[in-house]
Amino acid sequence: MDDVLKLRDIAATLILSARRTQLMSSSETLQDFILHLNGSLMLNMFNGANPLSVDDEVFEEEFGRYEKHIERCDEEYYEFYSLQIQNMKNAILTELNRLENSKPIKNWQEKIDMYLDIIKTELVASQNIGVLSLAENFDCPLMWAHYSDEHNGFCCAYSIPGDVSNFAATNEIQKVDYDGVRTVLTSQLHELFSNPIGNTTDINKAIYFVKAKKWKYENEYRMIGKPGLRKSPFILESIYFGLRCKESVKFSIMSALANRDSTVTFYQMKEVKGTFKLEPEPITLSNLQGLPRN
């Protein structure tokens, strides 16, 4: 029971944090505050007109005349904003209670699992973390079917500069664990919220680096970091084209990478006759058929 209450409060705090950010950045909040004051000062200031529709120069002039009456605006806004936050938290707790009671939850563990799922989702959203997924092997038929548009795409191969262990630690890259436990303990979450700058290694591992056994064929490595474009810490070494990759795609990629400082090698994937195995065959621009040589 105690764990459920703690987890419910943590879930509410995370959801509130996301909505609070939206509330603080929303012009509607300021508009609501202005309309909140309309009953007295603001209506007098603009002779009954909506202050949001008044010309900028008129607003500044009238605001200056009434400046001595609005010295308490900061304090009033803080109280108004605090009330908005409290109302929002109450609404979140009400919604969580409704969600908890609407499901046929048979025991406390199911309630705990429900809140842990909510918390994991909110943690991922609030941390603003991007995930780069990499595979260990380039010749897995399932990987080509699932992630390369059934061989119409291509596979990029990278090498790691310098010491592997140091690179992995610096760039937060790890091999995915297919036998691990994807559990975040209540005590770990409680510690995280008690000490926000504390160690999040165990929580991040459970969220980002554990997958079900059925995905083991991927032999996946993951790197986490801030989302968006960034300079790659890897070195592009080679590109493998799928069985059905178009000649025009190959030509465009090979031409674009032809003048790089570091050489990139290119391969065409081929089926090994009579088997399901794939093997690479080196190719150059001169190997391509039906395209300009110029």
PDB file of C-alpha atoms in Angstrom, residues 17-293:
ATOM      1  CA  SER A  17       6.333  18.794 -14.244  1.00  0.00           C
ATOM      2  CA  ALA A  18       5.591  18.340 -17.956  1.00  0.00           C
ATOM      3  CA  ARG A  19       2.316  20.276 -17.781  1.00  0.00           C
ATOM      4  CA  ARG A  20       3.895  22.946 -15.604  1.00  0.00           C
ATOM      5  CA  THR A  21       6.491  23.656 -18.279  1.00  0.00           C
ATOM      6  CA  GLN A  22       3.693  24.026 -20.819  1.00  0.00           C
ATOM      7  CA  LEU A  23       1.772  26.276 -18.420  1.00  0.00           C
ATOM      8  CA  MET A  24       4.754  28.559 -17.801  1.00  0.00           C
ATOM      9  CA  SER A  25       5.431  28.951 -21.523  1.00  0.00           C
ATOM     10  CA  SER A  26       1.795  29.498 -22.439  1.00  0.00           C
ATOM     11  CA  SER A  27       0.522  32.983 -23.258  1.00  0.00           C
ATOM     12  CA  GLU A  28      -2.917  31.771 -22.187  1.00  0.00           C
ATOM     13  CA  THR A  29      -1.759  31.735 -18.557  1.00  0.00           C
ATOM     14  CA  LEU A  30      -0.889  35.432 -18.702  1.00  0.00           C
ATOM     15  CA  GLN A  31      -4.127  36.161 -20.520  1.00  0.00           C
ATOM     16  CA  ASP A  32      -6.071  34.291 -17.839  1.00  0.00           C
ATOM     17  CA  PHE A  33      -4.322  36.385 -15.199  1.00  0.00           C
ATOM     18  CA  ILE A  34      -5.174  39.619 -16.991  1.00  0.00           C
ATOM     19  CA  LEU A  35      -8.792  38.546 -17.289  1.00  0.00           C
ATOM     20  CA  HIS A  36      -8.657  37.555 -13.589  1.00  0.00           C
ATOM     21  CA  LEU A  37      -7.867  41.199 -12.790  1.00  0.00           C
ATOM     22  CA  ASN A  38     -10.537  42.505 -15.146  1.00  0.00           C
ATOM     23  CA  GLY A  39     -13.103  42.594 -12.374  1.00  0.00           C
ATOM     24  CA  SER A  40     -11.486  45.638 -10.795  1.00  0.00           C
ATOM     25  CA  LEU A  41      -8.304  47.356 -11.884  1.00  0.00           C
ATOM     26  CA  MET A  42      -8.091  46.305 -15.535  1.00  0.00           C
ATOM     27  CA  LEU A  43     -11.665  47.224 -16.386  1.00  0.00           C
ATOM     28  CA  ASN A  44     -11.137  50.653 -14.842  1.00  0.00           C
ATOM     29  CA  MET A  45      -7.843  51.046 -16.650  1.00  0.00           C
ATOM     30  CA  PHE A  46      -9.298  50.497 -20.111  1.00  0.00           C
ATOM     31  CA  ASN A  47     -12.844  51.756 -19.542  1.00  0.00           C
ATOM     32  CA  GLY A  48     -14.355  48.302 -19.931  1.00  0.00           C
ATOM     33  CA  ALA A  49     -12.413  47.320 -23.071  1.00  0.00           C
ATOM     34  CA  ASN A  50     -10.624  43.987 -23.358  1.00  0.00           C
ATOM     35  CA  PRO A  51      -6.984  44.838 -22.457  1.00  0.00           C
ATOM     36  CA  LEU A  52      -5.761  42.235 -24.945  1.00  0.00           C
ATOM     37  CA  SER A  53      -7.288  44.178 -27.824  1.00  0.00           C
ATOM     38  CA  VAL A  54      -5.947  47.632 -26.887  1.00  0.00           C
ATOM     39  CA  ASP A  55      -3.323  49.358 -29.045  1.00  0.00           C
ATOM     40  CA  ASP A  56       0.248  49.028 -27.678  1.00  0.00           C
ATOM     41  CA  GLU A  57       0.715  52.792 -27.177  1.00  0.00           C
ATOM     42  CA  VAL A  58      -2.627  53.117 -25.395  1.00  0.00           C
ATOM     43  CA  PHE A  59      -1.751  50.114 -23.210  1.00  0.00           C
ATOM     44  CA  GLU A  60       1.598  51.653 -22.164  1.00  0.00           C
ATOM     45  CA  GLU A  61       0.002  55.045 -21.459  1.00  0.00           C
ATOM     46  CA  GLU A  62      -2.836  53.642 -19.377  1.00  0.00           C
ATOM     47  CA  PHE A  63      -0.551  51.159 -17.653  1.00  0.00           C
ATOM     48  CA  GLY A  64       1.733  54.022 -16.602  1.00  0.00           C
ATOM     49  CA  ARG A  65      -1.178  55.985 -15.122  1.00  0.00           C
ATOM     50  CA  TYR A  66      -2.231  53.022 -13.008  1.00  0.00           C
ATOM     51  CA  GLU A  67       1.279  51.840 -12.136  1.00  0.00           C
ATOM     52  CA  LYS A  68       0.941  52.757  -8.461  1.00  0.00           C
ATOM     53  CA  HIS A  69      -2.123  50.503  -8.252  1.00  0.00           C
ATOM     54  CA  ILE A  70      -0.373  47.418  -9.578  1.00  0.00           C
ATOM     55  CA  GLU A  71       2.670  47.218  -7.305  1.00  0.00           C
ATOM     56  CA  ARG A  72       1.193  44.028  -5.904  1.00  0.00           C
ATOM     57  CA  CYS A  73       0.858  42.381  -9.357  1.00  0.00           C
ATOM     58  CA  ASP A  74       3.931  40.161  -8.886  1.00  0.00           C
ATOM     59  CA  GLU A  75       2.591  38.833  -5.617  1.00  0.00           C
ATOM     60  CA  GLU A  76      -0.914  38.433  -7.029  1.00  0.00           C
ATOM     61  CA  TYR A  77       0.437  36.603 -10.095  1.00  0.00           C
ATOM     62  CA  TYR A  78       2.462  34.240  -7.900  1.00  0.00           C
ATOM     63  CA  GLU A  79      -0.639  33.433  -5.861  1.00  0.00           C
ATOM     64  CA  PHE A  80      -2.689  33.011  -9.049  1.00  0.00           C
ATOM     65  CA  TYR A  81      -0.043  30.759 -10.631  1.00  0.00           C
ATOM     66  CA  SER A  82       0.324  28.685  -7.440  1.00  0.00           C
ATOM     67  CA  LEU A  83      -3.422  28.126  -7.364  1.00  0.00           C
ATOM     68  CA  GLN A  84      -3.324  27.029 -11.023  1.00  0.00           C
ATOM     69  CA  ILE A  85      -0.562  24.521 -10.207  1.00  0.00           C
ATOM     70  CA  GLN A  86      -2.425  23.130  -7.199  1.00  0.00           C
ATOM     71  CA  ASN A  87      -5.625  22.752  -9.238  1.00  0.00           C
ATOM     72  CA  MET A  88      -3.622  20.972 -11.933  1.00  0.00           C
ATOM     73  CA  LYS A  89      -2.048  18.555  -9.419  1.00  0.00           C
ATOM     74  CA  ASN A  90      -5.472  17.770  -7.921  1.00  0.00           C
ATOM     75  CA  ALA A  91      -6.810  17.062 -11.417  1.00  0.00           C
ATOM     76  CA  ILE A  92      -3.850  14.745 -12.161  1.00  0.00           C
ATOM     77  CA  LEU A  93      -4.336  12.798  -8.911  1.00  0.00           C
ATOM     78  CA  THR A  94      -8.041  12.498  -9.659  1.00  0.00           C
ATOM     79  CA  GLU A  95      -7.274  11.160 -13.131  1.00  0.00           C
ATOM     80  CA  LEU A  96      -4.741   8.662 -11.750  1.00  0.00           C
ATOM     81  CA  ASN A  97      -7.264   7.441  -9.192  1.00  0.00           C
ATOM     82  CA  ARG A  98      -9.867   7.094 -11.930  1.00  0.00           C
ATOM     83  CA  LEU A  99      -7.404   5.158 -14.084  1.00  0.00           C
ATOM     84  CA  GLU A 100      -6.458   2.921 -11.174  1.00  0.00           C
ATOM     85  CA  ASN A 101     -10.079   2.151 -10.322  1.00  0.00           C
ATOM     86  CA  SER A 102     -11.249   1.716 -13.899  1.00  0.00           C
ATOM     87  CA  LYS A 103      -8.975  -1.275 -14.556  1.00  0.00           C
ATOM     88  CA  PRO A 104      -9.658  -4.759 -13.198  1.00  0.00           C
ATOM     89  CA  ILE A 105      -6.565  -4.638 -10.984  1.00  0.00           C
ATOM     90  CA  LYS A 106      -6.544  -7.697  -8.720  1.00  0.00           C
ATOM     91  CA  ASN A 107      -3.642  -7.001  -6.367  1.00  0.00           C
ATOM     92  CA  TRP A 108      -1.199  -4.346  -5.187  1.00  0.00           C
ATOM     93  CA  GLN A 109       1.570  -5.585  -7.486  1.00  0.00           C
ATOM     94  CA  GLU A 110      -0.588  -4.865 -10.542  1.00  0.00           C
ATOM     95  CA  LYS A 111      -1.141  -1.326  -9.267  1.00  0.00           C
ATOM     96  CA  ILE A 112       2.592  -0.937  -8.718  1.00  0.00           C
ATOM     97  CA  ASP A 113       3.300  -2.192 -12.259  1.00  0.00           C
ATOM     98  CA  MET A 114       0.734   0.234 -13.693  1.00  0.00           C
ATOM     99  CA  TYR A 115       2.363   3.218 -11.989  1.00  0.00           C
ATOM    100  CA  LEU A 116       5.855   2.042 -12.941  1.00  0.00           C
ATOM    101  CA  ASP A 117       4.777   1.958 -16.609  1.00  0.00           C
ATOM    102  CA  ILE A 118       3.415   5.502 -16.325  1.00  0.00           C
ATOM    103  CA  ILE A 119       6.577   6.679 -14.575  1.00  0.00           C
ATOM    104  CA  LYS A 120       8.867   5.105 -17.191  1.00  0.00           C
ATOM    105  CA  THR A 121       6.920   6.820 -19.985  1.00  0.00           C
ATOM    106  CA  GLU A 122       7.073  10.195 -18.222  1.00  0.00           C
ATOM    107  CA  LEU A 123      10.764   9.784 -17.357  1.00  0.00           C
ATOM    108  CA  VAL A 124      11.644   9.136 -20.997  1.00  0.00           C
ATOM    109  CA  ALA A 125       9.642  12.199 -22.079  1.00  0.00           C
ATOM    110  CA  SER A 126      10.996  14.478 -19.343  1.00  0.00           C
ATOM    111  CA  GLN A 127      14.657  13.492 -19.757  1.00  0.00           C
ATOM    112  CA  ASN A 128      14.667  14.595 -23.408  1.00  0.00           C
ATOM    113  CA  ILE A 129      16.967  11.713 -24.356  1.00  0.00           C
ATOM    114  CA  GLY A 130      17.592  10.410 -27.839  1.00  0.00           C
ATOM    115  CA  VAL A 131      18.575   6.807 -28.585  1.00  0.00           C
ATOM    116  CA  LEU A 132      20.878   5.673 -31.396  1.00  0.00           C
ATOM    117  CA  SER A 133      20.431   1.968 -32.169  1.00  0.00           C
ATOM    118  CA  LEU A 134      23.270   0.026 -33.791  1.00  0.00           C
ATOM    119  CA  ALA A 135      23.603  -3.642 -34.774  1.00  0.00           C
ATOM    120  CA  GLU A 136      26.686  -5.790 -34.315  1.00  0.00           C
ATOM    121  CA  ASN A 137      26.325  -7.667 -37.638  1.00  0.00           C
ATOM    122  CA  PHE A 138      25.635  -6.458 -41.186  1.00  0.00           C
ATOM    123  CA  ASP A 139      24.624  -9.840 -42.654  1.00  0.00           C
ATOM    124  CA  CYS A 140      21.566 -10.819 -40.592  1.00  0.00           C
ATOM    125  CA  PRO A 141      18.630 -11.550 -42.999  1.00  0.00           C
ATOM    126  CA  LEU A 142      16.045 -10.549 -40.372  1.00  0.00           C
ATOM    127  CA  MET A 143      17.708  -7.169 -39.848  1.00  0.00           C
ATOM    128  CA  TRP A 144      17.675  -6.485 -43.583  1.00  0.00           C
ATOM    129  CA  ALA A 145      13.986  -7.413 -43.815  1.00  0.00           C
ATOM    130  CA  HIS A 146      12.903  -5.427 -40.752  1.00  0.00           C
ATOM    131  CA  TYR A 147      15.034  -2.300 -40.946  1.00  0.00           C
ATOM    132  CA  SER A 148      16.028  -1.821 -44.575  1.00  0.00           C
ATOM    133  CA  ASP A 149      12.679  -1.915 -46.347  1.00  0.00           C
ATOM    134  CA  GLU A 150      13.161  -5.572 -47.277  1.00  0.00           C
ATOM    135  CA  HIS A 151      16.584  -5.051 -48.883  1.00  0.00           C
ATOM    136  CA  ASN A 152      15.625  -1.859 -50.757  1.00  0.00           C
ATOM    137  CA  GLY A 153      17.794   0.181 -48.404  1.00  0.00           C
ATOM    138  CA  PHE A 154      21.406   0.062 -47.258  1.00  0.00           C
ATOM    139  CA  CYS A 155      23.495  -0.514 -44.152  1.00  0.00           C
ATOM    140  CA  CYS A 156      26.198   1.866 -42.880  1.00  0.00           C
ATOM    141  CA  ALA A 157      29.183   0.345 -41.063  1.00  0.00           C
ATOM    142  CA  TYR A 158      31.158   2.402 -38.547  1.00  0.00           C
ATOM    143  CA  SER A 159      34.418   1.949 -36.713  1.00  0.00           C
ATOM    144  CA  ILE A 160      35.260   3.319 -33.278  1.00  0.00           C
ATOM    145  CA  PRO A 161      38.231   5.668 -32.884  1.00  0.00           C
ATOM    146  CA  GLY A 162      40.687   5.055 -30.056  1.00  0.00           C
ATOM    147  CA  ASP A 163      40.147   2.818 -27.050  1.00  0.00           C
ATOM    148  CA  VAL A 164      36.809   0.977 -27.124  1.00  0.00           C
ATOM    149  CA  SER A 165      36.187   1.063 -23.354  1.00  0.00           C
ATOM    150  CA  ASN A 166      36.951   4.758 -23.100  1.00  0.00           C
ATOM    151  CA  PHE A 167      34.782   5.512 -26.145  1.00  0.00           C
ATOM    152  CA  ALA A 168      31.839   3.565 -24.664  1.00  0.00           C
ATOM    153  CA  ALA A 169      32.057   5.365 -21.321  1.00  0.00           C
ATOM    154  CA  THR A 170      32.431   8.814 -22.888  1.00  0.00           C
ATOM    155  CA  ASN A 171      29.531   8.365 -25.316  1.00  0.00           C
ATOM    156  CA  GLU A 172      27.185   6.361 -23.063  1.00  0.00           C
ATOM    157  CA  ILE A 173      27.054   3.359 -25.368  1.00  0.00           C
ATOM    158  CA  GLN A 174      26.280  -0.162 -24.124  1.00  0.00           C
ATOM    159  CA  LYS A 175      25.320  -3.567 -25.474  1.00  0.00           C
ATOM    160  CA  VAL A 176      21.605  -4.267 -24.976  1.00  0.00           C
ATOM    161  CA  ASP A 177      20.857  -6.835 -22.265  1.00  0.00           C
ATOM    162  CA  TYR A 178      18.354  -9.469 -23.430  1.00  0.00           C
ATOM    163  CA  ASP A 179      18.362 -11.350 -20.129  1.00  0.00           C
ATOM    164  CA  GLY A 180      18.137  -8.425 -17.734  1.00  0.00           C
ATOM    165  CA  VAL A 181      15.276  -7.366 -15.501  1.00  0.00           C
ATOM    166  CA  ARG A 182      13.369  -4.336 -16.727  1.00  0.00           C
ATOM    167  CA  THR A 183      12.387  -3.247 -13.236  1.00  0.00           C
ATOM    168  CA  VAL A 184      12.779   0.132 -11.582  1.00  0.00           C
ATOM    169  CA  LEU A 185      12.527  -0.143  -7.802  1.00  0.00           C
ATOM    170  CA  THR A 186      10.358   2.260  -5.808  1.00  0.00           C
ATOM    171  CA  SER A 187      13.394   3.001  -3.633  1.00  0.00           C
ATOM    172  CA  GLN A 188      15.401   4.033  -6.729  1.00  0.00           C
ATOM    173  CA  LEU A 189      12.668   6.418  -7.868  1.00  0.00           C
ATOM    174  CA  HIS A 190      12.288   7.829  -4.363  1.00  0.00           C
ATOM    175  CA  GLU A 191      16.047   8.442  -4.247  1.00  0.00           C
ATOM    176  CA  LEU A 192      15.952  10.100  -7.678  1.00  0.00           C
ATOM    177  CA  PHE A 193      13.289  12.573  -6.587  1.00  0.00           C
ATOM    178  CA  SER A 194      14.968  13.170  -3.231  1.00  0.00           C
ATOM    179  CA  ASN A 195      18.273  13.861  -4.975  1.00  0.00           C
ATOM    180  CA  PRO A 196      17.628  14.904  -8.625  1.00  0.00           C
ATOM    181  CA  ILE A 197      21.362  15.164  -9.413  1.00  0.00           C
ATOM    182  CA  GLY A 198      22.070  11.691  -8.031  1.00  0.00           C
ATOM    183  CA  ASN A 199      23.119   8.558  -9.921  1.00  0.00           C
ATOM    184  CA  THR A 200      20.571   7.502 -12.582  1.00  0.00           C
ATOM    185  CA  THR A 201      22.654   4.633 -14.031  1.00  0.00           C
ATOM    186  CA  ASP A 202      20.396   1.801 -12.813  1.00  0.00           C
ATOM    187  CA  ILE A 203      17.215   3.582 -13.909  1.00  0.00           C
ATOM    188  CA  ASN A 204      18.641   4.378 -17.356  1.00  0.00           C
ATOM    189  CA  LYS A 205      19.797   0.771 -17.773  1.00  0.00           C
ATOM    190  CA  ALA A 206      16.306  -0.577 -17.034  1.00  0.00           C
ATOM    191  CA  ILE A 207      14.657   1.890 -19.419  1.00  0.00           C
ATOM    192  CA  TYR A 208      17.105   2.083 -22.325  1.00  0.00           C
ATOM    193  CA  PHE A 209      19.369  -0.978 -22.288  1.00  0.00           C
ATOM    194  CA  VAL A 210      17.103  -3.965 -21.587  1.00  0.00           C
ATOM    195  CA  LYS A 211      14.960  -5.755 -24.211  1.00  0.00           C
ATOM    196  CA  ALA A 212      13.013  -9.011 -24.463  1.00  0.00           C
ATOM    197  CA  LYS A 213      14.860 -12.211 -25.421  1.00  0.00           C
ATOM    198  CA  LYS A 214      13.013 -12.455 -28.749  1.00  0.00           C
ATOM    199  CA  TRP A 215      14.975  -9.425 -29.983  1.00  0.00           C
ATOM    200  CA  LYS A 216      18.326 -11.112 -29.305  1.00  0.00           C
ATOM    201  CA  TYR A 217      18.979 -11.689 -33.019  1.00  0.00           C
ATOM    202  CA  GLU A 218      19.571  -7.940 -33.367  1.00  0.00           C
ATOM    203  CA  ASN A 219      22.782  -7.987 -31.279  1.00  0.00           C
ATOM    204  CA  GLU A 220      22.024  -4.351 -30.580  1.00  0.00           C
ATOM    205  CA  TYR A 221      24.160  -1.631 -29.059  1.00  0.00           C
ATOM    206  CA  ARG A 222      22.570   1.624 -27.931  1.00  0.00           C
ATOM    207  CA  MET A 223      23.953   5.077 -27.380  1.00  0.00           C
ATOM    208  CA  ILE A 224      21.912   7.638 -25.458  1.00  0.00           C
ATOM    209  CA  GLY A 225      22.291  11.400 -25.518  1.00  0.00           C
ATOM    210  CA  LYS A 226      20.498  14.613 -26.401  1.00  0.00           C
ATOM    211  CA  PRO A 227      18.195  14.268 -29.440  1.00  0.00           C
ATOM    212  CA  GLY A 228      18.764  16.131 -32.670  1.00  0.00           C
ATOM    213  CA  LEU A 229      21.623  16.578 -35.116  1.00  0.00           C
ATOM    214  CA  ARG A 230      25.150  16.283 -33.749  1.00  0.00           C
ATOM    215  CA  LYS A 231      28.621  15.438 -35.005  1.00  0.00           C
ATOM    216  CA  SER A 232      29.042  11.681 -35.198  1.00  0.00           C
ATOM    217  CA  PRO A 233      31.689  10.235 -32.846  1.00  0.00           C
ATOM    218  CA  PHE A 234      32.002   7.238 -35.192  1.00  0.00           C
ATOM    219  CA  ILE A 235      34.011   6.861 -38.397  1.00  0.00           C
ATOM    220  CA  LEU A 236      32.026   5.841 -41.493  1.00  0.00           C
ATOM    221  CA  GLU A 237      33.946   2.920 -42.932  1.00  0.00           C
ATOM    222  CA  SER A 238      31.712   1.154 -45.474  1.00  0.00           C
ATOM    223  CA  ILE A 239      28.208   0.888 -46.932  1.00  0.00           C
ATOM    224  CA  TYR A 240      26.373  -2.312 -47.817  1.00  0.00           C
ATOM    225  CA  PHE A 241      23.547  -2.111 -50.364  1.00  0.00           C
ATOM    226  CA  GLY A 242      20.507  -4.392 -50.061  1.00  0.00           C
ATOM    227  CA  LEU A 243      19.564  -7.048 -52.616  1.00  0.00           C
ATOM    228  CA  ARG A 244      16.868  -4.798 -54.142  1.00  0.00           C
ATOM    229  CA  CYS A 245      18.525  -1.421 -53.686  1.00  0.00           C
ATOM    230  CA  LYS A 246      18.047   0.729 -56.817  1.00  0.00           C
ATOM    231  CA  GLU A 247      21.015   1.590 -59.007  1.00  0.00           C
ATOM    232  CA  SER A 248      20.111   5.278 -58.766  1.00  0.00           C
ATOM    233  CA  VAL A 249      20.336   5.135 -54.959  1.00  0.00           C
ATOM    234  CA  LYS A 250      23.719   3.442 -55.116  1.00  0.00           C
ATOM    235  CA  PHE A 251      24.985   5.975 -57.656  1.00  0.00           C
ATOM    236  CA  SER A 252      23.826   8.964 -55.566  1.00  0.00           C
ATOM    237  CA  ILE A 253      25.411   7.689 -52.353  1.00  0.00           C
ATOM    238  CA  MET A 254      28.669   6.569 -53.916  1.00  0.00           C
ATOM    239  CA  SER A 255      29.039   9.841 -55.821  1.00  0.00           C
ATOM    240  CA  ALA A 256      28.315  11.936 -52.722  1.00  0.00           C
ATOM    241  CA  LEU A 257      30.982  10.089 -50.707  1.00  0.00           C
ATOM    242  CA  ALA A 258      33.590   9.839 -53.454  1.00  0.00           C
ATOM    243  CA  ASN A 259      35.683  12.825 -52.294  1.00  0.00           C
ATOM    244  CA  ARG A 260      35.764  12.192 -48.562  1.00  0.00           C
ATOM    245  CA  ASP A 261      39.085  12.510 -46.754  1.00  0.00           C
ATOM    246  CA  SER A 262      38.684   9.008 -45.343  1.00  0.00           C
ATOM    247  CA  THR A 263      37.933   6.258 -47.858  1.00  0.00           C
ATOM    248  CA  VAL A 264      34.535   4.570 -47.718  1.00  0.00           C
ATOM    249  CA  THR A 265      34.246   1.108 -49.273  1.00  0.00           C
ATOM    250  CA  PHE A 266      31.035  -0.127 -50.900  1.00  0.00           C
ATOM    251  CA  TYR A 267      29.509  -3.601 -51.048  1.00  0.00           C
ATOM    252  CA  GLN A 268      26.542  -5.258 -52.744  1.00  0.00           C
ATOM    253  CA  MET A 269      24.854  -7.900 -50.602  1.00  0.00           C
ATOM    254  CA  LYS A 270      24.398 -11.257 -52.372  1.00  0.00           C
ATOM    255  CA  GLU A 271      22.555 -14.437 -51.479  1.00  0.00           C
ATOM    256  CA  VAL A 272      24.709 -17.539 -51.072  1.00  0.00           C
ATOM    257  CA  LYS A 273      23.170 -20.018 -53.503  1.00  0.00           C
ATOM    258  CA  GLY A 274      21.130 -22.748 -51.830  1.00  0.00           C
ATOM    259  CA  THR A 275      21.224 -21.093 -48.398  1.00  0.00           C
ATOM    260  CA  PHE A 276      19.707 -18.179 -46.503  1.00  0.00           C
ATOM    261  CA  LYS A 277      23.124 -16.653 -45.881  1.00  0.00           C
ATOM    262  CA  LEU A 278      24.168 -13.232 -47.158  1.00  0.00           C
ATOM    263  CA  GLU A 279      27.641 -12.179 -48.164  1.00  0.00           C
ATOM    264  CA  PRO A 280      29.076  -8.855 -49.422  1.00  0.00           C
ATOM    265  CA  GLU A 281      30.653  -8.293 -52.824  1.00  0.00           C
ATOM    266  CA  PRO A 282      32.876  -5.205 -53.318  1.00  0.00           C
ATOM    267  CA  ILE A 283      31.580  -2.742 -55.929  1.00  0.00           C
ATOM    268  CA  THR A 284      32.660   0.568 -57.476  1.00  0.00           C
ATOM    269  CA  LEU A 285      30.884   3.199 -59.543  1.00  0.00           C
ATOM    270  CA  SER A 286      32.046   1.435 -62.721  1.00  0.00           C
ATOM    271  CA  ASN A 287      30.079  -1.663 -61.673  1.00  0.00           C
ATOM    272  CA  LEU A 288      26.741   0.125 -61.840  1.00  0.00           C
ATOM    273  CA  GLN A 289      24.563  -0.569 -64.873  1.00  0.00           C
ATOM    274  CA  GLY A 290      22.556   1.890 -66.976  1.00  0.00           C
ATOM    275  CA  LEU A 291      23.918   5.054 -65.351  1.00  0.00           C
ATOM    276  CA  PRO A 292      26.134   7.836 -66.747  1.00  0.00           C
ATOM    277  CA  ARG A 293      29.848   7.267 -66.330  1.00  0.00           C
TER     278      ARG A 293
END
